Short mmCIF file of C-alpha atoms in Angstrom, two decimals:
data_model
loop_
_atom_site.label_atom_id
_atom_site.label_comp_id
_atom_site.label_asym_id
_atom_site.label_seq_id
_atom_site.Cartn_x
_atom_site.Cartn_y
_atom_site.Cartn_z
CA UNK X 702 0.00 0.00 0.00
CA UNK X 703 2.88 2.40 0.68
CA UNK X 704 3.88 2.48 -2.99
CA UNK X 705 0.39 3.85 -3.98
CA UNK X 706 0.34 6.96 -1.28
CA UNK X 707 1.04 10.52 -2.52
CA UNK X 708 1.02 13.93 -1.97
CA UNK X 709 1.75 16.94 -3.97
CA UNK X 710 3.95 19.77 -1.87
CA UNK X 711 2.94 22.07 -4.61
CA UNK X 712 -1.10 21.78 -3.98
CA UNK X 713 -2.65 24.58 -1.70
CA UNK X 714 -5.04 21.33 -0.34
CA UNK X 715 -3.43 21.08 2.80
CA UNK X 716 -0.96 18.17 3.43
CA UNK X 717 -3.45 15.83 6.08
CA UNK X 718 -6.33 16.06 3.90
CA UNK X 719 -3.83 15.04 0.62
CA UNK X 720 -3.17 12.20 3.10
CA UNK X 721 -6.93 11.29 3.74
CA UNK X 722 -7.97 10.98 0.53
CA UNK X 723 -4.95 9.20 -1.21
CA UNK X 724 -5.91 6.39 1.62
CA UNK X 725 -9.04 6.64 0.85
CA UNK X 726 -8.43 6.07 -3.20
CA UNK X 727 -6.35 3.64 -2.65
CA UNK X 728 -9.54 1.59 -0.26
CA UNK X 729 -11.88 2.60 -3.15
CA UNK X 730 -9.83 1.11 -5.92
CA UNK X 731 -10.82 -2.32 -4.37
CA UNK X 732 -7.38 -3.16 -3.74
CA UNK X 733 -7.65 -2.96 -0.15
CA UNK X 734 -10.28 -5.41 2.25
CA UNK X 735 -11.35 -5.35 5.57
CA UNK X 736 -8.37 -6.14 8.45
CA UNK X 737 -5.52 -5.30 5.65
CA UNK X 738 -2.82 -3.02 7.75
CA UNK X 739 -1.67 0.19 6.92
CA UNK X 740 1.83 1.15 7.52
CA UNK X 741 3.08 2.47 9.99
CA UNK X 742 3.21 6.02 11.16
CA UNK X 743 6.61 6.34 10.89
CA UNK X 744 7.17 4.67 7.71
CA UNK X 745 4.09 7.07 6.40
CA UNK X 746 5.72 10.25 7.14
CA UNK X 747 9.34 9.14 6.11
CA UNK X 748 7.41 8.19 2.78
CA UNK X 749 5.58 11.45 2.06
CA UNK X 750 8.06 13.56 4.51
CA UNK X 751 5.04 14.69 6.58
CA UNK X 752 5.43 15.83 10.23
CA UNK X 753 4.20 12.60 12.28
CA UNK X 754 1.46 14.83 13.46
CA UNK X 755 0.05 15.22 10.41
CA UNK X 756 -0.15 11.85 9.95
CA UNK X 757 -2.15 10.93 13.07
CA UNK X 758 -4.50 14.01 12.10
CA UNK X 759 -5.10 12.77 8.91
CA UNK X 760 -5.27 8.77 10.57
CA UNK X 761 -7.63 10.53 13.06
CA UNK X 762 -9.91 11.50 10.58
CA UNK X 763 -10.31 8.36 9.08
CA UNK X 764 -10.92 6.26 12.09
CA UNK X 765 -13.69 8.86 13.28
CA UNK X 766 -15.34 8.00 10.16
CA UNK X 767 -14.84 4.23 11.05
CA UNK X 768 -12.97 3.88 7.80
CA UNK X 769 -9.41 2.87 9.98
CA UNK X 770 -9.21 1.19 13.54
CA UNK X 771 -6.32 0.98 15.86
CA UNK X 772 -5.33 -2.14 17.62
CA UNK X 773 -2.97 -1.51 21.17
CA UNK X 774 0.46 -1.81 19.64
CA UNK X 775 -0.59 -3.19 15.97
CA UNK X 776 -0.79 0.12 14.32
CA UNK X 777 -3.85 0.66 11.99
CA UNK X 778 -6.08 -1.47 10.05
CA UNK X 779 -8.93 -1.33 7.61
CA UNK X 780 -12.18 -1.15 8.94
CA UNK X 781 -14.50 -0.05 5.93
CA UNK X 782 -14.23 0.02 2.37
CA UNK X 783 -17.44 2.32 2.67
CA UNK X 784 -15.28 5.27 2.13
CA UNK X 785 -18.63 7.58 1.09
CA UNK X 786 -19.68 8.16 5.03
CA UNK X 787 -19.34 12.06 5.88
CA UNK X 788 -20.58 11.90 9.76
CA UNK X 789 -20.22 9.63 12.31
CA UNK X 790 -22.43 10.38 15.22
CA UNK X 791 -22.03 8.75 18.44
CA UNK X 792 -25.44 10.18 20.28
CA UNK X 793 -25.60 9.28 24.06
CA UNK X 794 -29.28 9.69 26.36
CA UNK X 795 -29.59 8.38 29.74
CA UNK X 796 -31.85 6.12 29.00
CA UNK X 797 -34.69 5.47 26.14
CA UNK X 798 -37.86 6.92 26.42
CA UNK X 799 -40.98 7.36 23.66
CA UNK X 800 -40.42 11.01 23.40
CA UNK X 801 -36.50 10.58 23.91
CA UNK X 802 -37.03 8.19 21.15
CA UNK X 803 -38.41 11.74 19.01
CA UNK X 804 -34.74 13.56 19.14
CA UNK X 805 -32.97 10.12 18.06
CA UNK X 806 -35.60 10.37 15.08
CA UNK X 807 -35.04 14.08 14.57
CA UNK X 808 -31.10 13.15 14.20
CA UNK X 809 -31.35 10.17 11.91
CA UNK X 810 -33.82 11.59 9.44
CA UNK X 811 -32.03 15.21 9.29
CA UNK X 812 -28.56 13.92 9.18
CA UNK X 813 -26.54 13.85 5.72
CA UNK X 814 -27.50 10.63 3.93
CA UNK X 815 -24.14 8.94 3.91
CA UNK X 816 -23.95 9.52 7.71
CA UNK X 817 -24.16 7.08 10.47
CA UNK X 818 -25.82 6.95 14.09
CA UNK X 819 -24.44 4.72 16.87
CA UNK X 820 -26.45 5.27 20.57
CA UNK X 821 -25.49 4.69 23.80
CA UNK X 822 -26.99 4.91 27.23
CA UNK X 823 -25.09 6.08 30.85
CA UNK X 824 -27.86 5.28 32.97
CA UNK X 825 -27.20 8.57 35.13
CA UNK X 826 -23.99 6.53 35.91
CA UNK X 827 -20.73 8.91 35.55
CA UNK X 828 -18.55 5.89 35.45
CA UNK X 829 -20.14 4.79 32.28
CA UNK X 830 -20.68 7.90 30.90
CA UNK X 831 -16.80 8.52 30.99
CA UNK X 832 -16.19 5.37 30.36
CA UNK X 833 -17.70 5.57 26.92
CA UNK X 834 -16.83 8.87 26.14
CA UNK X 835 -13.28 7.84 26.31
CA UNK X 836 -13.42 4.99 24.38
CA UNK X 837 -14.54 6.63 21.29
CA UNK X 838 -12.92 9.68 21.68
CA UNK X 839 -11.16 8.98 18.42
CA UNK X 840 -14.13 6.48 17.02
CA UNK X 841 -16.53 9.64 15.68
CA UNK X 842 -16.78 13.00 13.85
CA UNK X 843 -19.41 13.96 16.43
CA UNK X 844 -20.32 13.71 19.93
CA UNK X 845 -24.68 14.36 20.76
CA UNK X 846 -24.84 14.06 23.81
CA UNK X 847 -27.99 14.40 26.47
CA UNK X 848 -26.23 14.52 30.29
CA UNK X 849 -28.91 14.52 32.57
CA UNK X 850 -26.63 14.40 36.13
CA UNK X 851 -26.96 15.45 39.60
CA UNK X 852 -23.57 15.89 39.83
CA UNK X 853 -20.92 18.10 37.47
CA UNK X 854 -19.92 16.46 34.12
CA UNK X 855 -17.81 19.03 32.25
CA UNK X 856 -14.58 17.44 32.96
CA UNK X 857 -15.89 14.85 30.72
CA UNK X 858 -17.35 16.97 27.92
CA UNK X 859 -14.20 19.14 28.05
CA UNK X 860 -12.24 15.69 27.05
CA UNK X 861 -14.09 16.11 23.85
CA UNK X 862 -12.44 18.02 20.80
CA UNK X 863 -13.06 21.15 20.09
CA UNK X 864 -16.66 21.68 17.55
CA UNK X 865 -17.22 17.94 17.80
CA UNK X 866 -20.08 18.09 20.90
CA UNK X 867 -23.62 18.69 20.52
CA UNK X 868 -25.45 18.81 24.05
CA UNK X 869 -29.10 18.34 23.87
CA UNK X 870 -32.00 18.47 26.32
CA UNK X 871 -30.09 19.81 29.57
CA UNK X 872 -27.82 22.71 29.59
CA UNK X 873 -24.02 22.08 31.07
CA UNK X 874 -22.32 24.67 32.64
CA UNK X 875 -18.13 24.72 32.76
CA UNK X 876 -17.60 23.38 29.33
CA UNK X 877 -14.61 25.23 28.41
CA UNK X 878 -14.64 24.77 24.54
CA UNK X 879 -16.50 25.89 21.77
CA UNK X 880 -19.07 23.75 21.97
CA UNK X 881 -22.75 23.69 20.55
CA UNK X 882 -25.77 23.36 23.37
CA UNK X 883 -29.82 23.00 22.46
CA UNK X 884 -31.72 22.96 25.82
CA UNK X 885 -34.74 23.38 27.26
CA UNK X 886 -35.29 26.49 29.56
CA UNK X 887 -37.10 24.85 32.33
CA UNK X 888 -37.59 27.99 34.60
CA UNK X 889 -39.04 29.88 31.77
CA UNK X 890 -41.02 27.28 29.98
CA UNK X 891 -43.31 26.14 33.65
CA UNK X 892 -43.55 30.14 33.80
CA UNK X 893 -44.60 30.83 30.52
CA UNK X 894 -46.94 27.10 30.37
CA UNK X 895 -48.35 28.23 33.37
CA UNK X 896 -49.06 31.81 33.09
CA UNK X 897 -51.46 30.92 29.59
CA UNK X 898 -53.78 28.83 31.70
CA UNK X 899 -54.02 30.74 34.66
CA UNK X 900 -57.89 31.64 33.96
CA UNK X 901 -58.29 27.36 34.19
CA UNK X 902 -55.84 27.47 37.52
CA UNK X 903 -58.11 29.77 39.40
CA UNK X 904 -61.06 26.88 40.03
CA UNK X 905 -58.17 25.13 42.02
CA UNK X 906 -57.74 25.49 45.75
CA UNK X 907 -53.67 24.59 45.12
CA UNK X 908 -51.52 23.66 42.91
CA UNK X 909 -48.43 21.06 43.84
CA UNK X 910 -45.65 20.63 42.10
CA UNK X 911 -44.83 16.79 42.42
CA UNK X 912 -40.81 16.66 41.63
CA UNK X 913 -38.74 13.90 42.60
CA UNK X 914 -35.80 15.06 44.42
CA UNK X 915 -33.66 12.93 42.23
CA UNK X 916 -34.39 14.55 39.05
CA UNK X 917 -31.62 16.74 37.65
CA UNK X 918 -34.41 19.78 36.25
CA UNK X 919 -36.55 19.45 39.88
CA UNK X 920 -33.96 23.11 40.57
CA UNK X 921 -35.04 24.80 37.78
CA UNK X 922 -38.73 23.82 37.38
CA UNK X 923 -39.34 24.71 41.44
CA UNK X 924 -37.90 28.33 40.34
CA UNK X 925 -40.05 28.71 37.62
CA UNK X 926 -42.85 27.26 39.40
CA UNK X 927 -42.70 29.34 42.37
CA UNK X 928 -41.82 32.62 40.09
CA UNK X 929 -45.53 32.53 38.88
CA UNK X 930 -47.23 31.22 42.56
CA UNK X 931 -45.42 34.45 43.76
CA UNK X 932 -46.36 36.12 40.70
CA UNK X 933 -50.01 35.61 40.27
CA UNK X 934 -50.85 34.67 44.32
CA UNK X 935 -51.41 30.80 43.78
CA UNK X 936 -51.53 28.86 46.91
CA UNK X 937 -48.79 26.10 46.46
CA UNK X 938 -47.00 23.21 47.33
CA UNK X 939 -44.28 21.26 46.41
CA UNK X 940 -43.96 17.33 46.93
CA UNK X 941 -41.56 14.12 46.11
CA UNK X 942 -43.20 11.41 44.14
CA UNK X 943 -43.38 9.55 47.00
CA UNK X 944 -45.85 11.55 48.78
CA UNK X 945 -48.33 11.48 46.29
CA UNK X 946 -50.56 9.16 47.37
CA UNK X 947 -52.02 12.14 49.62
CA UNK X 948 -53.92 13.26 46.79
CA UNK X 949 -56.87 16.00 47.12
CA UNK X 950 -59.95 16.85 45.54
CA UNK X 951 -59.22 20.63 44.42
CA UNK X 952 -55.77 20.36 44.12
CA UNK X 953 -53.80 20.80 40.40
CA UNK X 954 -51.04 18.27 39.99
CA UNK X 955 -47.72 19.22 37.92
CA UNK X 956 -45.83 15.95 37.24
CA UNK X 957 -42.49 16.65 36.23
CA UNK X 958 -41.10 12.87 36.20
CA UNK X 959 -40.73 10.85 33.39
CA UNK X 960 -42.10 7.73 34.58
CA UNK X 961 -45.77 7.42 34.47
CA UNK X 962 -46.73 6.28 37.89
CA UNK X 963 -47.83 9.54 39.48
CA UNK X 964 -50.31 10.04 36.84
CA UNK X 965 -51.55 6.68 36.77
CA UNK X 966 -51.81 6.80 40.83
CA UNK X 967 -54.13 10.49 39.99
CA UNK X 968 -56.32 8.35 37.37
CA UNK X 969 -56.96 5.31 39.83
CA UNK X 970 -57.70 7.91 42.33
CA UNK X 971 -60.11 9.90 40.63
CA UNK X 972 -61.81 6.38 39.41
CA UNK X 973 -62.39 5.30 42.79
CA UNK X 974 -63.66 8.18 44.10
CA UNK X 975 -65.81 9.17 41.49
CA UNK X 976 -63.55 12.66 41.29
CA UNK X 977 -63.98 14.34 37.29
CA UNK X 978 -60.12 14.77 36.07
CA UNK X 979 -59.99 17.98 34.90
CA UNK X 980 -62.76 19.67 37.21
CA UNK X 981 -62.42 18.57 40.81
CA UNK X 982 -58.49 17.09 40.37
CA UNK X 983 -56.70 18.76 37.61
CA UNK X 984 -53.34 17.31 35.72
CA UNK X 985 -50.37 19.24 33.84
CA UNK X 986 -47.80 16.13 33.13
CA UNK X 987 -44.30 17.25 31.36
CA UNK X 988 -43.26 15.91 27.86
CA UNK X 989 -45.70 14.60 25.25
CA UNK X 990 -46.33 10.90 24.43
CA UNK X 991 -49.37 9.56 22.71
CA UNK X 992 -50.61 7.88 25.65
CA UNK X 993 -51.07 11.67 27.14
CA UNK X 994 -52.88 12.33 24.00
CA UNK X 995 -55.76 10.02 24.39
CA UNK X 996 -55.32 8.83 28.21
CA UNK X 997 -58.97 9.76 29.81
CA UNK X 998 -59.99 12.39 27.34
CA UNK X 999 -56.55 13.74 26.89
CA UNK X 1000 -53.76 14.93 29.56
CA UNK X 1001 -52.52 18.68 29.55
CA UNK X 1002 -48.62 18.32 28.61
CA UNK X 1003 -45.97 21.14 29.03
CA UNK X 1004 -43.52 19.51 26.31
CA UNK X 1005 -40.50 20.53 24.29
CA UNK X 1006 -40.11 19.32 20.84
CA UNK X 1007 -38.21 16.86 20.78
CA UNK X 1008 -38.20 16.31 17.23
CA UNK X 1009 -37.21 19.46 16.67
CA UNK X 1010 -34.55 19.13 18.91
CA UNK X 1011 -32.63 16.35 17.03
CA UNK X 1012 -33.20 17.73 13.35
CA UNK X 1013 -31.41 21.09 14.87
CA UNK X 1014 -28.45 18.72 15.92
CA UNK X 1015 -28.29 17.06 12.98
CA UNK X 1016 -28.60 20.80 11.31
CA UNK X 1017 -25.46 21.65 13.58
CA UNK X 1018 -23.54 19.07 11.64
CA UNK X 1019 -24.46 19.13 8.12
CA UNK X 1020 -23.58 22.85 8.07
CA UNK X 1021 -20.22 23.08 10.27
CA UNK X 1022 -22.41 25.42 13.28
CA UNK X 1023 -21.73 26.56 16.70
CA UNK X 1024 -25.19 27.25 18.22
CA UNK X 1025 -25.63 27.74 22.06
CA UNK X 1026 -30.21 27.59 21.75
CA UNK X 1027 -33.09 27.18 23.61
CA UNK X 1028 -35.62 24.47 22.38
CA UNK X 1029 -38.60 25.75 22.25
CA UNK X 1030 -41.95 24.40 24.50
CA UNK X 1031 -45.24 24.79 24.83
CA UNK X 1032 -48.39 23.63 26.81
CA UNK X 1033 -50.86 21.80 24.92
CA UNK X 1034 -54.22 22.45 26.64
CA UNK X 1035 -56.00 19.46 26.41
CA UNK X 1036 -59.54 17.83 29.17
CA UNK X 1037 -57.15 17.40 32.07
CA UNK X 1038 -57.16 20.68 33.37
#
């Protein structure tokens, strides 16, 4: 293979990309297969007379495309002789839910066509989450990535090169590079979800906030939440999950976990005590599904979208951006309330 690699010193392409794509021709000429072995570094740049930097940037390139793998000590090898992929994604959620399921759509469909998606899950477990981030450092052109932690992660995300990372859903302070972020504003977005249906909030004796203290948003939802009780003179509470089986005729619910069981506890409730959802208990659940949509007449979400969310990633991408956005939400009014 080392016969076949060339560069011109006189072209004004720069040297690493002259590199990447006489590997490439030379994988797309069918002469090379899958597990062949390059040469070495060393033997690359005394070839060419490149720098051996710019030989592992343009070897770099190549394996975050998946086109090259390194083996500990074996130097490179053929991984692909797909040479025609443009992004490799490696896209990272806690863990898989329906509407979670929305932004790995929003991705996939949006993305270049001759791109691929690999996904992941931490689990809310740092070790992993490091774990795999450092693995494929060097394995992908792209890092989307939704954190989701009680505790700091940005010593992790600042592992990641510069322009590659793409944080989604939850915003992350202390990442030190240039870095693109598309978030929800949860202290705006209960505010502003809140404020359009306070003429329906008023038949309510309370309204209670019911926010596990394990979830990573509970901070900024209980700001936003008590910015319009303070603002419009709501009596209020706030609750864990756990304490919801205290439930209330005249009381408004806001169920800000992802799991369903609070609402289904509300339904069974209101069933067995002959309550009308939506008139003596009222429900505002977070994040749409299609359950919520037709689940006893319909349940009032407060939901970004999601979708949208992963087609602006993918956006991010395809055109080389550095956006720092908020996603946008809104409240779908629907019998619940």
């Amino acid at each position: 293979m080392l016969e076949h690699l060339e560069i011109n010193p006189e072209s004004k392409i720069p040297k690493y990309k002259q590199l990447v794509d006489t590997i490439v021709d030379y994988i797309t000429s069918g002469n090379a297969q899958i597990n062949d072995r390059l040469p070495s570094v060393k033997n690359i740049s005394d070839k060419l007379g490149l720098s051996r930097e710019t030989v592992f940037k343009s070897l770099n390139i190549l394996s975050e495309k998946g086109i090259i793998a390194s083996s500990n000590r074996k130097g490179y090898f053929i991984t692909k002789v797909n040479t025609s992929i443009q992004y490799r994604v490696f896209f990272m959620l806690d863990k898989m839910t329906s509407f979670k399921e929305r932004i790995y759509d929003g991705l996939r469909f949006n993305l270049d066509k001759n791109s691929e998606v690999d996904i992941f899950f931490h689990h809310g477990n740092k070790k992993v989450f490091k774990s795999l981030i450092v693995e494929n450092l060097n394995s992908y052109t792209h890092f989307v990535i939704s954190t989701f932690f009680n505790e700091g992660v940005s010593d992790v995300l600042n592992l990641i090169p510069e322009g590659k990372l793409i944080l989604i859903d939850q915003k992350e302070q202390g990442v030190l590079m240039q870095h693109s972020q598309i978030y929800q504003n949860f202290e705006n977005d209960i505010f502003e979800s809140l404020s359009k249906v306070s003429d329906k909030i008023k038949k309510y004796d309370e309204i209670c906030l019911v926010a596990p203290s394990t979830a990573p948003h509970r901070t900024s939802v209980l700001q936003g939440f008590e910015k319009y009780c303070a603002r419009f003179g709501v009596k209020n509470s706030t609750i864990d999950h756990n304490e919801i089986d205290e439930i209330k005729k005249g009381n408004l619910y806001i169920l800000i976990s992802e799991k369903n069981d609070d609402l289904v506890k509300i339904i069974k409730f209101c069933r067995k005590n002959s309550c009308n959802l939506g008139k003596e208990i009222g429900v505002i659940s977070y994040n749409e599904t299609q359950l919520k949509e037709v689940l006893e007449g319909g349940i009032t979400v407060i939901s970004t979208d999601f979708f949208r969310m992963g087609q602006r990633a993918a956006e991010v991408i395809n055109n080389n951006e550095t956006v720092t956005e908020v996603n946008p939400s809104e409240i779908i009014i629907r019998d619940s309330i």
